mmCIF file of C-alpha atoms and ligand atoms in Angstrom:
data_model
loop_
_atom_site.group_PDB
_atom_site.id
_atom_site.type_symbol
_atom_site.label_atom_id
_atom_site.label_comp_id
_atom_site.label_asym_id
_atom_site.label_seq_id
_atom_site.Cartn_x
_atom_site.Cartn_y
_atom_site.Cartn_z
ATOM 1 C CA MET A 10 10.579 -38.659 56.455
ATOM 2 C CA ALA A 11 9.367 -36.050 54.009
ATOM 3 C CA LYS A 12 11.117 -35.023 50.835
ATOM 4 C CA LEU A 13 11.852 -31.543 49.566
ATOM 5 C CA VAL A 14 12.450 -30.853 45.878
ATOM 6 C CA LEU A 15 13.767 -27.516 44.614
ATOM 7 C CA VAL A 16 13.326 -26.587 40.942
ATOM 8 C CA ARG A 17 14.695 -23.437 39.355
ATOM 9 C CA HIS A 18 12.370 -22.102 36.648
ATOM 10 C CA GLY A 19 12.985 -23.118 33.028
ATOM 11 C CA GLU A 20 14.886 -20.782 30.712
ATOM 12 C CA SER A 21 13.360 -17.283 30.749
ATOM 13 C CA GLN A 22 13.317 -14.771 27.904
ATOM 14 C CA TRP A 23 15.961 -12.735 29.730
ATOM 15 C CA ASN A 24 18.090 -15.820 30.469
ATOM 16 C CA LEU A 25 18.065 -16.261 26.685
ATOM 17 C CA GLU A 26 18.931 -12.585 26.122
ATOM 18 C CA ASN A 27 21.563 -12.680 28.909
ATOM 19 C CA ARG A 28 19.944 -9.839 30.868
ATOM 20 C CA PHE A 29 19.907 -9.282 34.650
ATOM 21 C CA THR A 30 16.342 -10.036 35.758
ATOM 22 C CA GLY A 31 15.808 -10.048 39.523
ATOM 23 C CA TRP A 32 12.243 -8.958 40.364
ATOM 24 C CA VAL A 33 11.287 -8.068 36.761
ATOM 25 C CA ASP A 34 8.405 -10.372 35.792
ATOM 26 C CA VAL A 35 9.767 -12.065 32.655
ATOM 27 C CA ASP A 36 8.130 -15.234 31.295
ATOM 28 C CA ILE A 37 9.758 -18.533 30.303
ATOM 29 C CA THR A 38 10.616 -19.405 26.687
ATOM 30 C CA GLU A 39 9.366 -22.504 24.839
ATOM 31 C CA LYS A 40 12.647 -24.155 25.746
ATOM 32 C CA GLY A 41 12.003 -23.188 29.385
ATOM 33 C CA ALA A 42 8.533 -24.723 29.241
ATOM 34 C CA ALA A 43 10.008 -27.934 27.808
ATOM 35 C CA GLU A 44 12.613 -27.994 30.615
ATOM 36 C CA ALA A 45 9.837 -27.617 33.193
ATOM 37 C CA ARG A 46 7.699 -30.363 31.656
ATOM 38 C CA SER A 47 10.695 -32.649 31.462
ATOM 39 C CA ALA A 48 11.437 -32.033 35.161
ATOM 40 C CA GLY A 49 7.858 -33.064 36.002
ATOM 41 C CA GLU A 50 7.954 -36.126 33.768
ATOM 42 C CA ARG A 51 11.259 -37.253 35.259
ATOM 43 C CA LEU A 52 10.053 -36.726 38.825
ATOM 44 C CA LYS A 53 6.899 -38.733 38.084
ATOM 45 C CA ALA A 54 8.854 -41.523 36.378
ATOM 46 C CA ALA A 55 11.127 -41.732 39.438
ATOM 47 C CA GLY A 56 8.087 -42.163 41.729
ATOM 48 C CA TYR A 57 8.000 -38.705 43.356
ATOM 49 C CA THR A 58 4.784 -37.049 44.442
ATOM 50 C CA PHE A 59 4.010 -33.841 46.377
ATOM 51 C CA ASP A 60 1.447 -32.715 48.949
ATOM 52 C CA VAL A 61 2.042 -28.973 48.656
ATOM 53 C CA ALA A 62 3.973 -26.568 46.414
ATOM 54 C CA TYR A 63 5.518 -23.158 47.043
ATOM 55 C CA THR A 64 6.549 -20.531 44.532
ATOM 56 C CA SER A 65 7.307 -16.826 44.105
ATOM 57 C CA VAL A 66 5.017 -14.099 42.748
ATOM 58 C CA LEU A 67 6.975 -14.105 39.460
ATOM 59 C CA LYS A 68 5.460 -15.819 36.427
ATOM 60 C CA ARG A 69 8.618 -17.648 35.324
ATOM 61 C CA ALA A 70 8.511 -19.642 38.563
ATOM 62 C CA ILE A 71 4.700 -19.955 38.660
ATOM 63 C CA ARG A 72 4.467 -21.174 35.058
ATOM 64 C CA THR A 73 7.331 -23.602 35.641
ATOM 65 C CA LEU A 74 5.401 -24.977 38.602
ATOM 66 C CA TRP A 75 2.258 -25.326 36.455
ATOM 67 C CA HIS A 76 4.175 -27.369 33.878
ATOM 68 C CA VAL A 77 5.683 -29.611 36.558
ATOM 69 C CA GLN A 78 2.268 -30.101 38.184
ATOM 70 C CA ASP A 79 0.624 -30.822 34.846
ATOM 71 C CA ALA A 80 3.288 -33.350 33.828
ATOM 72 C CA MET A 81 2.845 -35.093 37.211
ATOM 73 C CA ASP A 82 -0.989 -34.924 37.192
ATOM 74 C CA LEU A 83 -0.763 -32.863 40.392
ATOM 75 C CA MET A 84 -2.637 -29.723 39.339
ATOM 76 C CA TRP A 85 -4.891 -30.227 42.370
ATOM 77 C CA ILE A 86 -2.348 -29.840 45.187
ATOM 78 C CA PRO A 87 -2.309 -26.626 47.268
ATOM 79 C CA VAL A 88 0.040 -23.938 45.913
ATOM 80 C CA LYS A 89 1.327 -21.165 48.146
ATOM 81 C CA ILE A 90 2.683 -18.058 46.426
ATOM 82 C CA ASN A 91 4.915 -15.660 48.335
ATOM 83 C CA TRP A 92 7.246 -12.796 47.338
ATOM 84 C CA ARG A 93 9.841 -14.078 49.818
ATOM 85 C CA LEU A 94 10.716 -16.754 47.250
ATOM 86 C CA ASN A 95 11.363 -14.133 44.535
ATOM 87 C CA GLU A 96 14.708 -13.940 42.761
ATOM 88 C CA ARG A 97 17.439 -11.861 44.407
ATOM 89 C CA HIS A 98 16.692 -8.197 43.472
ATOM 90 C CA TYR A 99 19.247 -6.981 40.935
ATOM 91 C CA GLY A 100 18.857 -3.256 41.676
ATOM 92 C CA ALA A 101 19.947 -0.850 38.949
ATOM 93 C CA LEU A 102 21.371 -3.746 36.919
ATOM 94 C CA SER A 103 17.845 -5.099 36.304
ATOM 95 C CA GLY A 104 17.244 -5.300 32.562
ATOM 96 C CA LEU A 105 20.876 -4.658 31.537
ATOM 97 C CA ASN A 106 22.786 -7.124 29.364
ATOM 98 C CA LYS A 107 25.304 -9.104 31.445
ATOM 99 C CA ALA A 108 28.035 -9.149 28.779
ATOM 100 C CA GLU A 109 27.668 -5.412 28.040
ATOM 101 C CA THR A 110 27.796 -4.671 31.771
ATOM 102 C CA ALA A 111 30.990 -6.741 32.059
ATOM 103 C CA ALA A 112 32.500 -4.863 29.102
ATOM 104 C CA GLN A 113 31.708 -1.579 30.862
ATOM 105 C CA HIS A 114 32.588 -2.415 34.483
ATOM 106 C CA GLY A 115 34.936 -5.412 34.095
ATOM 107 C CA ASP A 116 34.393 -9.139 34.563
ATOM 108 C CA GLU A 117 35.547 -9.079 38.190
ATOM 109 C CA GLN A 118 33.076 -6.355 39.215
ATOM 110 C CA VAL A 119 30.230 -8.215 37.533
ATOM 111 C CA ARG A 120 31.310 -11.488 39.176
ATOM 112 C CA ILE A 121 31.198 -9.721 42.555
ATOM 113 C CA TRP A 122 27.737 -8.307 41.833
ATOM 114 C CA ARG A 123 26.484 -11.713 40.667
ATOM 115 C CA ARG A 124 28.085 -14.089 43.142
ATOM 116 C CA SER A 125 29.498 -12.346 46.232
ATOM 117 C CA TYR A 126 27.548 -13.047 49.397
ATOM 118 C CA ASP A 127 27.353 -9.537 50.787
ATOM 119 C CA VAL A 128 28.043 -6.954 48.048
ATOM 120 C CA ARG A 129 24.879 -5.356 46.677
ATOM 121 C CA PRO A 130 24.563 -4.145 43.085
ATOM 122 C CA PRO A 131 23.833 -0.376 42.793
ATOM 123 C CA ALA A 132 20.334 0.369 44.113
ATOM 124 C CA LEU A 133 17.386 1.634 42.088
ATOM 125 C CA GLU A 134 16.807 5.331 42.660
ATOM 126 C CA ALA A 135 13.537 6.675 44.035
ATOM 127 C CA GLY A 136 10.932 6.901 41.296
ATOM 128 C CA ASP A 137 12.616 4.324 39.041
ATOM 129 C CA SER A 138 9.922 2.537 36.996
ATOM 130 C CA ARG A 139 11.531 -0.786 37.978
ATOM 131 C CA ASP A 140 10.635 -0.219 41.643
ATOM 132 C CA VAL A 141 7.661 -2.529 42.321
ATOM 133 C CA PHE A 142 6.622 -1.104 45.706
ATOM 134 C CA GLY A 143 2.881 -0.438 45.533
ATOM 135 C CA ASN A 144 2.250 -3.232 43.018
ATOM 136 C CA PRO A 145 -0.728 -5.243 44.364
ATOM 137 C CA ARG A 146 1.258 -8.451 44.506
ATOM 138 C CA TYR A 147 3.413 -6.830 47.214
ATOM 139 C CA ALA A 148 0.434 -5.431 49.122
ATOM 140 C CA GLY A 149 1.411 -7.263 52.323
ATOM 141 C CA ALA A 150 5.035 -6.087 52.239
ATOM 142 C CA SER A 151 6.416 -2.904 53.790
ATOM 143 C CA ARG A 152 8.686 -0.388 52.016
ATOM 144 C CA ALA A 153 11.639 -1.936 53.842
ATOM 145 C CA GLU A 154 10.665 -5.402 52.606
ATOM 146 C CA VAL A 155 10.377 -4.418 48.915
ATOM 147 C CA PRO A 156 14.050 -3.872 48.090
ATOM 148 C CA LEU A 157 15.773 -1.457 45.736
ATOM 149 C CA THR A 158 18.692 -3.919 45.495
ATOM 150 C CA GLU A 159 19.829 -7.064 47.316
ATOM 151 C CA CYS A 160 22.943 -9.111 47.925
ATOM 152 C CA LEU A 161 22.535 -12.836 48.547
ATOM 153 C CA LYS A 162 22.758 -12.217 52.309
ATOM 154 C CA ASP A 163 19.667 -9.992 52.048
ATOM 155 C CA THR A 164 17.907 -12.730 50.094
ATOM 156 C CA VAL A 165 18.769 -15.328 52.761
ATOM 157 C CA GLU A 166 17.371 -12.964 55.410
ATOM 158 C CA ARG A 167 13.990 -12.639 53.675
ATOM 159 C CA VAL A 168 13.680 -16.275 52.496
ATOM 160 C CA LEU A 169 14.416 -17.867 55.899
ATOM 161 C CA PRO A 170 11.441 -16.397 57.803
ATOM 162 C CA TYR A 171 9.150 -17.970 55.184
ATOM 163 C CA TRP A 172 11.040 -21.257 55.391
ATOM 164 C CA GLU A 173 10.547 -21.274 59.155
ATOM 165 C CA SER A 174 6.922 -20.103 59.199
ATOM 166 C CA ASP A 175 5.508 -22.117 56.284
ATOM 167 C CA ILE A 176 7.781 -24.570 54.487
ATOM 168 C CA ALA A 177 9.598 -26.339 57.339
ATOM 169 C CA PRO A 178 6.311 -26.947 59.244
ATOM 170 C CA SER A 179 4.891 -28.743 56.182
ATOM 171 C CA LEU A 180 7.950 -31.007 56.061
ATOM 172 C CA ARG A 181 7.704 -31.642 59.811
ATOM 173 C CA GLU A 182 4.095 -32.761 59.253
ATOM 174 C CA GLY A 183 5.468 -35.349 56.807
ATOM 175 C CA LYS A 184 4.354 -33.542 53.648
ATOM 176 C CA ASN A 185 6.422 -33.846 50.481
ATOM 177 C CA VAL A 186 7.201 -30.310 49.352
ATOM 178 C CA LEU A 187 7.979 -28.885 45.916
ATOM 179 C CA ILE A 188 9.464 -25.387 45.576
ATOM 180 C CA ALA A 189 9.638 -23.726 42.151
ATOM 181 C CA ALA A 190 11.754 -20.613 42.449
ATOM 182 C CA HIS A 191 14.886 -18.861 41.194
ATOM 183 C CA GLY A 192 18.648 -19.282 40.919
ATOM 184 C CA ASN A 193 19.457 -17.047 43.868
ATOM 185 C CA SER A 194 16.445 -17.607 46.140
ATOM 186 C CA LEU A 195 17.291 -21.321 45.813
ATOM 187 C CA ARG A 196 21.008 -20.629 46.463
ATOM 188 C CA ALA A 197 19.828 -18.889 49.649
ATOM 189 C CA LEU A 198 17.973 -22.040 50.710
ATOM 190 C CA VAL A 199 20.845 -24.327 49.698
ATOM 191 C CA LYS A 200 23.235 -22.197 51.772
ATOM 192 C CA TYR A 201 21.026 -22.619 54.809
ATOM 193 C CA LEU A 202 20.126 -26.299 54.334
ATOM 194 C CA GLU A 203 23.677 -27.435 53.551
ATOM 195 C CA ASN A 204 25.421 -24.950 55.857
ATOM 196 C CA VAL A 205 27.548 -23.630 52.980
ATOM 197 C CA SER A 206 30.107 -20.973 53.987
ATOM 198 C CA ASP A 207 29.854 -17.374 52.743
ATOM 199 C CA ALA A 208 32.923 -18.027 50.571
ATOM 200 C CA ASP A 209 31.822 -21.374 49.138
ATOM 201 C CA ILE A 210 28.329 -20.209 48.166
ATOM 202 C CA MET A 211 30.007 -18.099 45.452
ATOM 203 C CA GLY A 212 30.708 -21.321 43.532
ATOM 204 C CA VAL A 213 27.205 -22.790 43.798
ATOM 205 C CA GLU A 214 25.155 -22.610 40.578
ATOM 206 C CA ILE A 215 21.575 -23.870 40.205
ATOM 207 C CA PRO A 216 20.714 -24.996 36.650
ATOM 208 C CA ASN A 217 17.304 -24.286 35.051
ATOM 209 C CA GLY A 218 14.759 -27.101 35.442
ATOM 210 C CA ALA A 219 16.994 -29.590 37.301
ATOM 211 C CA PRO A 220 15.207 -31.043 40.382
ATOM 212 C CA LEU A 221 17.388 -30.894 43.513
ATOM 213 C CA ILE A 222 16.194 -33.424 46.096
ATOM 214 C CA TYR A 223 16.572 -33.401 49.893
ATOM 215 C CA ASP A 224 15.585 -36.242 52.231
ATOM 216 C CA PHE A 225 15.297 -35.196 55.878
ATOM 217 C CA ASP A 226 15.516 -37.120 59.143
ATOM 218 C CA GLU A 227 13.098 -36.456 62.004
ATOM 219 C CA ASN A 228 15.339 -33.600 63.240
ATOM 220 C CA MET A 229 15.061 -31.866 59.850
ATOM 221 C CA LYS A 230 18.697 -32.642 59.041
ATOM 222 C CA PRO A 231 19.237 -33.527 55.365
ATOM 223 C CA THR A 232 20.227 -37.208 55.072
ATOM 224 C CA ARG A 233 20.505 -37.302 51.285
ATOM 225 C CA ILE A 234 21.015 -34.439 48.856
ATOM 226 C CA GLY A 235 21.354 -34.606 45.097
ATOM 227 C CA TYR A 236 20.049 -33.704 41.679
ATOM 228 C CA LEU A 237 17.527 -36.143 40.188
ATOM 229 C CA ALA A 238 19.570 -38.691 38.229
HETATM 230 O O1 3PG B 306 18.014 -12.615 37.901
HETATM 231 C C1 3PG B 306 18.740 -13.090 37.009
HETATM 232 O O2 3PG B 306 19.315 -12.402 36.154
HETATM 233 C C2 3PG B 306 18.927 -14.587 36.927
HETATM 234 O O3 3PG B 306 17.769 -15.230 37.244
HETATM 235 C C3 3PG B 306 20.045 -15.072 37.822
HETATM 236 O O4 3PG B 306 21.126 -14.330 37.514
HETATM 237 P P1 3PG B 306 22.616 -14.644 37.987
HETATM 238 O O5 3PG B 306 23.062 -15.922 37.336
HETATM 239 O O6 3PG B 306 23.384 -13.463 37.491
HETATM 240 O O7 3PG B 306 22.593 -14.755 39.474
#
C-alpha cells in the first residue's frame, strides 16, 4: 500500500529568533535549507520515492519541499499548494518573541497558548497589518476561513477537509505522498492519523526536517509509523 511522509520545514528565520510565526511568511535559514536537503538525501538513500507532493502557501514549507525534491531528483512530480496546510494561526502573538512573552504572561500561559488543544491565543484586531484576508494567495478562502487566531482544534478542522478531499484519495489510488508543512498543521494530521487524545497531543512535538513515515493498509489504517532512521 502507499506511503505517506510528513516533513516539517527546516529551521526558519523566526524559529532561530524564537518568535511566534503562524501565518507570517518567513523564509528558512541556511541551516533550514541544509536540514531540508538532508531529509531528501536520506529519503532517497533509504529507497523512498513520491508520486505527488502537498504543501502550504507559506515559503518556508514550499522551499523545504523544493530542497527535498531537488535532493531526490523529483522536481518533476505534481505539487499541490493549499492554505489548509498552513501553520496554526498565532493571532496577536504573531511576531512576538516567545521568551519575552513568557516573561510577560508566565510560562504556563504561554504553554497553554502553544500546546493546549482548544485554547486560542488572543485574536488579531480588525485592521491589523498581520491579517492576510484579501491577499491573493487566499483568494479562494472566505473571511471565516482566513482566521484571526486559531487553537489546534481549529487547525484540525481546516486541515481535515483537505485531507479527505485531496490527500487521502491519492493514497487510496496507491500514490506515495509527501507533505511539507508546519509543526502544528502536522500535529493536526498526526492527531487524526494516530487517534491521539486531546490531552496527549499537548506532548507531541514535530522536529524540523525529520521525515515521519506512515505505511497504510487497504483500509487506510496506519500499519507502521515512525521517523526515518
Ligand atoms: O508558528 C510558529 O511559531 C512555529 O512554527 C511553531 O510554534 P510552536 O512551537 O510555538 O507551536
